[in-house]
Short mmCIF file of C-alpha atoms in Angstrom, two decimals:
data_model
loop_
_atom_site.label_atom_id
_atom_site.label_comp_id
_atom_site.label_asym_id
_atom_site.label_seq_id
_atom_site.Cartn_x
_atom_site.Cartn_y
_atom_site.Cartn_z
CA UNK A 190 0.00 0.01 0.00
CA UNK A 191 2.63 2.51 -1.05
CA UNK A 192 -0.07 4.99 -2.12
CA UNK A 193 -1.91 4.85 1.21
CA UNK A 194 0.07 5.86 4.30
CA UNK A 195 -0.69 6.85 7.87
CA UNK A 196 0.67 10.39 8.16
CA UNK A 197 0.87 9.98 11.93
CA UNK A 198 3.62 7.34 11.75
CA UNK A 199 6.42 9.73 10.84
CA UNK A 200 5.48 12.18 13.60
CA UNK A 201 5.37 9.41 16.20
CA UNK A 202 8.74 8.07 15.06
CA UNK A 203 10.32 11.53 15.31
CA UNK A 204 8.96 12.02 18.83
CA UNK A 205 9.99 8.52 19.96
CA UNK A 206 13.52 8.98 18.67
CA UNK A 207 13.80 12.41 20.32
CA UNK A 208 12.70 11.04 23.71
CA UNK A 209 14.91 7.97 23.35
CA UNK A 210 18.00 10.18 23.07
CA UNK A 211 17.24 11.64 26.49
CA UNK A 212 16.97 8.27 28.25
CA UNK A 213 19.67 6.82 30.45
CA UNK A 214 21.83 3.95 29.20
CA UNK A 215 20.19 1.40 31.53
CA UNK A 216 16.69 2.32 30.33
CA UNK A 217 17.72 2.21 26.67
CA UNK A 218 18.75 -1.42 27.12
CA UNK A 219 15.20 -2.34 28.12
CA UNK A 220 13.46 -0.36 25.39
CA UNK A 221 12.49 -1.44 21.90
CA UNK A 222 11.57 1.61 19.84
CA UNK A 223 9.41 -0.49 17.53
CA UNK A 224 7.22 -1.42 20.50
CA UNK A 225 7.03 2.19 21.68
CA UNK A 226 6.00 3.36 18.20
CA UNK A 227 3.36 0.63 17.86
CA UNK A 228 2.06 1.31 21.39
CA UNK A 229 1.64 4.99 20.54
CA UNK A 230 0.03 4.49 17.15
CA UNK A 231 -2.48 2.06 18.64
CA UNK A 232 -3.66 4.80 21.03
CA UNK A 233 -4.03 7.64 18.55
CA UNK A 234 -6.51 8.14 15.70
CA UNK A 235 -5.25 6.87 12.31
CA UNK A 236 -4.66 9.55 9.67
CA UNK A 237 -4.26 7.77 6.33
CA UNK A 238 -3.83 9.77 3.14
CA UNK A 239 -3.53 8.88 -0.56
CA UNK A 240 -2.79 12.26 -2.16
CA UNK A 241 -0.32 15.07 -1.66
CA UNK A 242 -3.10 17.40 -0.57
CA UNK A 243 -4.44 14.83 1.88
CA UNK A 244 -0.95 14.14 3.24
CA UNK A 245 -0.29 17.82 3.92
CA UNK A 246 -3.69 18.27 5.54
CA UNK A 247 -3.32 15.22 7.76
CA UNK A 248 0.18 16.22 8.84
CA UNK A 249 -0.95 19.76 9.63
CA UNK A 250 -3.95 18.53 11.59
CA UNK A 251 -1.81 16.05 13.55
CA UNK A 252 0.77 18.67 14.42
CA UNK A 253 -1.84 21.21 15.53
CA UNK A 254 -4.26 18.93 17.36
CA UNK A 255 -2.24 15.89 18.46
CA UNK A 256 1.22 17.24 19.28
CA UNK A 257 0.78 17.05 23.05
CA UNK A 258 -1.03 13.72 22.85
CA UNK A 259 1.76 12.21 20.76
CA UNK A 260 4.44 13.31 23.24
CA UNK A 261 2.46 12.05 26.24
CA UNK A 262 1.60 8.71 24.66
CA UNK A 263 5.20 8.14 23.61
CA UNK A 264 6.31 8.76 27.23
CA UNK A 265 3.74 6.24 28.41
CA UNK A 266 4.98 3.87 25.74
CA UNK A 267 8.51 3.95 27.15
CA UNK A 268 7.16 3.15 30.60
CA UNK A 269 4.76 0.44 29.48
CA UNK A 270 6.95 -1.46 27.04
CA UNK A 271 10.19 -1.73 29.03
CA UNK A 272 11.16 -5.37 29.25
CA UNK A 273 13.56 -7.77 30.83
CA UNK A 274 16.70 -7.86 28.66
CA UNK A 275 16.61 -11.66 28.93
CA UNK A 276 13.08 -11.92 27.55
CA UNK A 277 12.88 -14.26 24.59
CA UNK A 278 12.55 -12.45 21.30
CA UNK A 279 9.39 -13.06 19.30
CA UNK A 280 9.71 -10.70 16.31
CA UNK A 281 7.00 -10.17 13.76
CA UNK A 282 7.74 -12.33 10.65
CA UNK A 283 9.64 -10.68 7.79
CA UNK A 284 6.86 -11.39 5.30
CA UNK A 285 4.59 -9.09 7.32
CA UNK A 286 7.03 -6.22 6.82
CA UNK A 287 6.87 -5.66 3.08
CA UNK A 288 6.84 -2.41 1.17
CA UNK A 289 8.81 -0.82 -1.63
CA UNK A 290 10.71 1.33 0.85
CA UNK A 291 11.61 -1.68 3.03
CA UNK A 292 13.02 -3.43 -0.04
CA UNK A 293 15.24 -0.43 -0.67
CA UNK A 294 16.32 -0.55 2.98
CA UNK A 295 17.43 -4.18 2.43
CA UNK A 296 19.55 -3.05 -0.49
CA UNK A 297 21.06 -0.31 1.65
CA UNK A 298 22.19 -2.95 4.12
CA UNK A 299 23.41 -5.23 1.35
CA UNK A 300 25.70 -2.53 -0.06
CA UNK A 301 26.41 -0.85 3.30
CA UNK A 302 25.11 2.44 1.94
CA UNK A 303 23.32 4.75 4.35
CA UNK A 304 21.91 6.80 1.49
CA UNK A 305 20.77 4.88 -1.56
CA UNK A 306 17.89 5.74 -3.88
CA UNK A 307 16.16 3.51 -6.39
CA UNK A 308 17.63 5.36 -9.35
CA UNK A 309 21.15 4.53 -8.06
CA UNK A 310 20.56 0.79 -7.70
CA UNK A 311 21.26 -0.45 -11.29
CA UNK A 312 24.61 1.35 -11.43
CA UNK A 313 25.76 0.24 -8.00
CA UNK A 314 24.81 -3.35 -8.87
CA UNK A 315 26.86 -3.06 -12.07
CA UNK A 316 29.79 -1.66 -10.07
CA UNK A 317 29.53 -4.58 -7.64
CA UNK A 318 29.51 -7.10 -10.49
CA UNK A 319 32.53 -5.49 -12.09
CA UNK A 320 34.51 -5.27 -8.87
CA UNK A 321 33.68 -8.86 -7.93
CA UNK A 322 33.55 -7.95 -4.26
CA UNK A 323 30.86 -10.57 -3.62
CA UNK A 324 32.62 -13.33 -5.55
CA UNK A 325 34.71 -14.31 -2.53
CA UNK A 326 31.53 -14.74 -0.52
CA UNK A 327 30.38 -17.50 -2.84
CA UNK A 328 33.57 -19.35 -1.88
CA UNK A 329 32.93 -18.88 1.82
CA UNK A 330 35.60 -16.22 2.28
CA UNK A 331 34.87 -13.44 4.75
CA UNK A 332 35.03 -9.90 3.41
CA UNK A 333 35.06 -7.12 5.97
CA UNK A 334 32.79 -4.11 5.78
CA UNK A 335 35.77 -1.84 5.13
CA UNK A 336 36.91 -4.10 2.29
CA UNK A 337 33.46 -4.07 0.70
CA UNK A 338 33.31 -0.30 0.80
CA UNK A 339 36.80 0.13 -0.61
CA UNK A 340 36.09 -2.22 -3.50
CA UNK A 341 33.10 -0.10 -4.49
CA UNK A 342 34.47 3.31 -3.63
CA UNK A 343 36.39 4.06 -6.83
CA UNK A 344 33.67 3.25 -9.35
CA UNK A 345 30.99 4.82 -7.14
CA UNK A 346 33.05 8.02 -6.78
CA UNK A 347 33.56 8.21 -10.55
CA UNK A 348 29.84 7.85 -11.11
CA UNK A 349 29.02 10.56 -8.57
CA UNK A 350 31.50 12.92 -10.17
CA UNK A 351 30.03 12.31 -13.60
CA UNK A 352 26.49 12.70 -12.34
CA UNK A 353 27.36 15.94 -10.53
CA UNK A 354 29.05 17.35 -13.63
CA UNK A 355 26.02 16.57 -15.77
CA UNK A 356 23.71 18.01 -13.16
CA UNK A 357 25.69 21.24 -12.83
CA UNK A 358 25.76 21.75 -16.59
CA UNK A 359 22.03 21.12 -16.93
CA UNK A 360 19.72 24.03 -17.65
CA UNK A 361 17.26 22.59 -15.15
CA UNK A 362 19.61 22.47 -12.18
CA UNK A 363 17.61 22.09 -8.97
CA UNK A 364 17.60 24.92 -6.47
CA UNK A 365 18.51 24.39 -2.83
CA UNK A 366 14.81 24.61 -2.01
CA UNK A 367 14.00 21.85 -4.50
CA UNK A 368 16.76 19.63 -3.13
CA UNK A 369 15.63 20.24 0.45
CA UNK A 370 12.03 19.36 -0.47
CA UNK A 371 13.11 16.18 -2.25
CA UNK A 372 15.24 15.11 0.73
CA UNK A 373 12.27 15.67 3.02
CA UNK A 374 10.03 13.62 0.73
CA UNK A 375 12.63 10.84 0.62
CA UNK A 376 12.87 10.81 4.40
CA UNK A 377 9.09 10.40 4.51
CA UNK A 378 9.32 7.59 1.97
CA UNK A 379 11.90 5.72 4.08
CA UNK A 380 10.37 6.59 7.45
CA UNK A 381 9.93 3.56 9.68
CA UNK A 382 11.86 1.09 7.52
CA UNK A 383 14.40 0.41 10.26
CA UNK A 384 11.66 -0.55 12.72
CA UNK A 385 9.65 -3.78 12.94
CA UNK A 386 5.98 -2.93 13.22
CA UNK A 387 2.93 -3.27 11.00
CA UNK A 388 -0.73 -2.29 11.08
CA UNK A 389 -2.24 -5.70 10.35
CA UNK A 390 -5.44 -4.08 9.10
CA UNK A 391 -3.74 -2.57 6.05
CA UNK A 392 -3.33 -5.79 4.07
CA UNK A 393 -6.64 -7.20 5.33
CA UNK A 394 -8.67 -4.12 4.38
CA UNK A 395 -6.92 -3.80 1.04
CA UNK A 396 -7.73 -7.46 0.19
CA UNK A 397 -11.42 -7.03 1.13
CA UNK A 398 -11.65 -3.80 -0.90
CA UNK A 399 -10.16 -5.46 -3.96
CA UNK A 400 -12.58 -8.39 -3.74
CA UNK A 401 -15.59 -6.12 -3.29
CA UNK A 402 -14.51 -3.84 -6.14
CA UNK A 403 -14.40 -6.82 -8.52
CA UNK A 404 -18.15 -7.29 -7.94
CA UNK A 405 -18.88 -3.86 -9.38
CA UNK A 406 -19.78 -3.17 -12.99
CA UNK A 407 -16.63 -2.87 -15.16
CA UNK A 408 -17.37 0.77 -15.99
CA UNK A 409 -17.76 1.53 -12.29
CA UNK A 410 -14.56 -0.34 -11.41
CA UNK A 411 -12.58 2.10 -13.54
CA UNK A 412 -13.72 4.96 -11.31
CA UNK A 413 -12.65 3.25 -8.10
CA UNK A 414 -9.26 3.99 -6.60
CA UNK A 415 -8.54 1.07 -4.26
CA UNK A 416 -6.20 3.13 -2.11
CA UNK A 417 -8.83 5.84 -1.57
CA UNK A 418 -11.33 3.24 -0.41
CA UNK A 419 -8.77 1.57 1.87
CA UNK A 420 -7.79 4.90 3.42
CA UNK A 421 -11.45 5.73 4.11
CA UNK A 422 -11.91 2.38 5.87
CA UNK A 423 -8.65 2.45 7.84
CA UNK A 424 -9.41 5.95 9.14
CA UNK A 425 -12.64 4.57 10.67
CA UNK A 426 -11.15 1.53 12.37
CA UNK A 427 -8.98 1.32 15.50
CA UNK A 428 -5.33 0.86 14.43
CA UNK A 429 -3.83 -2.55 15.14
CA UNK A 430 -0.05 -2.26 15.02
CA UNK A 431 1.89 -5.40 15.96
CA UNK A 432 5.60 -5.92 16.64
CA UNK A 433 5.66 -9.60 17.55
CA UNK A 434 4.38 -12.91 16.21
CA UNK A 435 2.14 -13.36 19.24
CA UNK A 436 0.76 -9.83 18.96
CA UNK A 437 0.03 -10.44 15.28
CA UNK A 438 -1.87 -13.63 16.03
CA UNK A 439 -3.86 -12.06 18.88
CA UNK A 440 -4.91 -9.07 16.81
CA UNK A 441 -5.92 -11.24 13.86
CA UNK A 442 -8.03 -13.40 16.14
CA UNK A 443 -9.71 -10.28 17.52
CA UNK A 444 -10.48 -9.05 13.99
CA UNK A 445 -11.89 -12.42 13.02
CA UNK A 446 -14.12 -12.78 16.08
CA UNK A 447 -15.21 -9.18 16.64
CA UNK A 448 -14.69 -6.96 13.61
CA UNK A 449 -15.34 -8.77 10.33
CA UNK A 450 -18.89 -7.52 9.82
CA UNK A 451 -17.91 -3.98 10.83
CA UNK A 452 -15.06 -3.91 8.29
CA UNK A 453 -17.27 -5.20 5.47
CA UNK A 454 -19.94 -2.62 6.32
CA UNK A 455 -17.43 0.25 6.20
CA UNK A 456 -15.94 -1.06 2.95
CA UNK A 457 -19.42 -0.99 1.33
CA UNK A 458 -19.94 2.55 2.59
CA UNK A 459 -16.52 3.63 1.29
CA UNK A 460 -17.12 2.13 -2.16
CA UNK A 461 -20.44 3.98 -2.45
CA UNK A 462 -18.84 7.29 -1.50
CA UNK A 463 -15.88 6.88 -3.83
CA UNK A 464 -18.06 5.84 -6.75
CA UNK A 465 -20.40 8.80 -6.27
CA UNK A 466 -17.62 11.35 -5.72
CA UNK A 467 -16.79 13.52 -8.75
CA UNK A 468 -13.52 12.63 -10.47
CA UNK A 469 -10.65 14.96 -9.61
CA UNK A 470 -7.11 15.18 -10.89
CA UNK A 471 -5.15 15.09 -7.62
CA UNK A 472 -1.40 14.67 -7.17
CA UNK A 473 -0.29 11.40 -5.53
CA UNK A 474 1.56 11.22 -2.23
CA UNK A 475 4.68 13.43 -2.38
CA UNK A 476 7.02 10.42 -2.19
CA UNK A 477 5.23 8.29 -4.79
CA UNK A 478 7.79 9.56 -7.32
CA UNK A 479 10.36 7.26 -5.77
CA UNK A 480 8.24 4.24 -6.72
CA UNK A 481 8.33 5.50 -10.31
CA UNK A 482 12.13 5.38 -10.02
CA UNK A 483 11.73 1.86 -8.65
CA UNK A 484 9.85 0.71 -11.75
CA UNK A 485 12.57 2.12 -14.00
CA UNK A 486 15.27 0.39 -11.94
CA UNK A 487 13.43 -2.93 -12.16
CA UNK A 488 13.40 -2.70 -15.95
CA UNK A 489 17.16 -2.05 -15.99
CA UNK A 490 17.94 -4.81 -13.49
CA UNK A 491 15.91 -7.41 -15.36
CA UNK A 492 18.03 -6.70 -18.42
CA UNK A 493 21.29 -6.45 -16.51
CA UNK A 494 20.83 -9.62 -14.47
CA UNK A 495 18.82 -11.53 -17.12
CA UNK A 496 16.14 -12.18 -14.51
CA UNK A 497 12.57 -11.50 -15.57
CA UNK A 498 11.30 -12.60 -12.15
CA UNK A 499 12.62 -9.56 -10.27
CA UNK A 500 9.95 -7.57 -8.44
CA UNK A 501 10.08 -4.99 -5.68
CA UNK A 502 9.26 -7.76 -3.24
CA UNK A 503 12.28 -9.97 -4.02
CA UNK A 504 14.76 -7.48 -5.47
CA UNK A 505 17.23 -7.59 -2.57
CA UNK A 506 17.31 -11.39 -2.46
CA UNK A 507 17.70 -11.73 -6.26
CA UNK A 508 20.45 -9.11 -6.44
CA UNK A 509 22.43 -10.80 -3.66
CA UNK A 510 21.96 -14.20 -5.31
CA UNK A 511 23.33 -12.86 -8.62
CA UNK A 512 26.25 -11.11 -6.95
CA UNK A 513 27.28 -14.32 -5.23
CA UNK A 514 27.14 -16.34 -8.44
CA UNK A 515 30.43 -17.15 -10.22
CA UNK A 516 31.16 -14.49 -12.80
CA UNK A 517 31.67 -17.16 -15.43
CA UNK A 518 27.90 -17.68 -15.28
CA UNK A 519 27.44 -14.21 -16.72
CA UNK A 520 29.66 -13.73 -19.79
CA UNK A 521 27.85 -10.49 -20.68
CA UNK A 522 29.07 -8.81 -17.50
CA UNK A 523 32.62 -10.11 -17.98
CA UNK A 524 32.72 -8.88 -21.56
CA UNK A 525 31.53 -5.42 -20.49
CA UNK A 526 34.12 -5.27 -17.75
CA UNK A 527 36.96 -6.47 -19.96
CA UNK A 528 36.30 -3.90 -22.64
#
């Protein structure tokens, strides 16, 4: 649901991180920020948006009306979620934490790059293939983090220099204001990717909406934006953020036993409202442009790696698999590098 996001998440994360910095070392050891964030979000009204205008409005409303409530609930979250450091970990499964931004975060870890955007991925993969810095891994040889970075540094630096030169000579050079706005949008896009929490209602509601929409007349279906319907529904249900496997199971059982009819009723209401609403040309979420870069990168990577099965869901795993493969398996890459 990249085009449907809870605008409150980023504000809660910022407040949780700010309060965490002020905690003592002993307390920090007993705190899991993911749990604090989920605790807070579960006690505040959801504020999902699907357009740039909606995102700005929801953020402004949250800042003006919920600022004090966010700070207070985060403080309570730190007190309520502190745990015994010896408590057995029961993390939420990885397959529950899927999004385009989280896939990019995986690639960041793979290449040890703190700042990596989708448009940079094809070139950095090519650099990695040419340098062969993953080849030793396929033979079971350890490669230190410093060694990995040094193997990529030269080609990456050359590419940055070339890109900067082209950018500076362009007639459409971005102003500092444009760059600042893009950085802010990118931070929003990546917000939360380092934490392990998920509103279990998002995938459930989206699935119900899609099934219900298929029952509509084909001409009507074309007028329905699934994300708009999902946002309408999610903003009228209590948020259910989970951070553990047990929490996930408990919340799903609660939905199944207590909320199914309520969700279906709200979905029907949402579909009627969306279908009857006049069509408007509205800009998507401000960070949706990064998913457009993702689609372009997928096209390039499918050609580069000769893998038509690459999607945003498996991109990190497929890239690592290809980097570990013997270079002799890919004569095209070797030929390019030898030229």
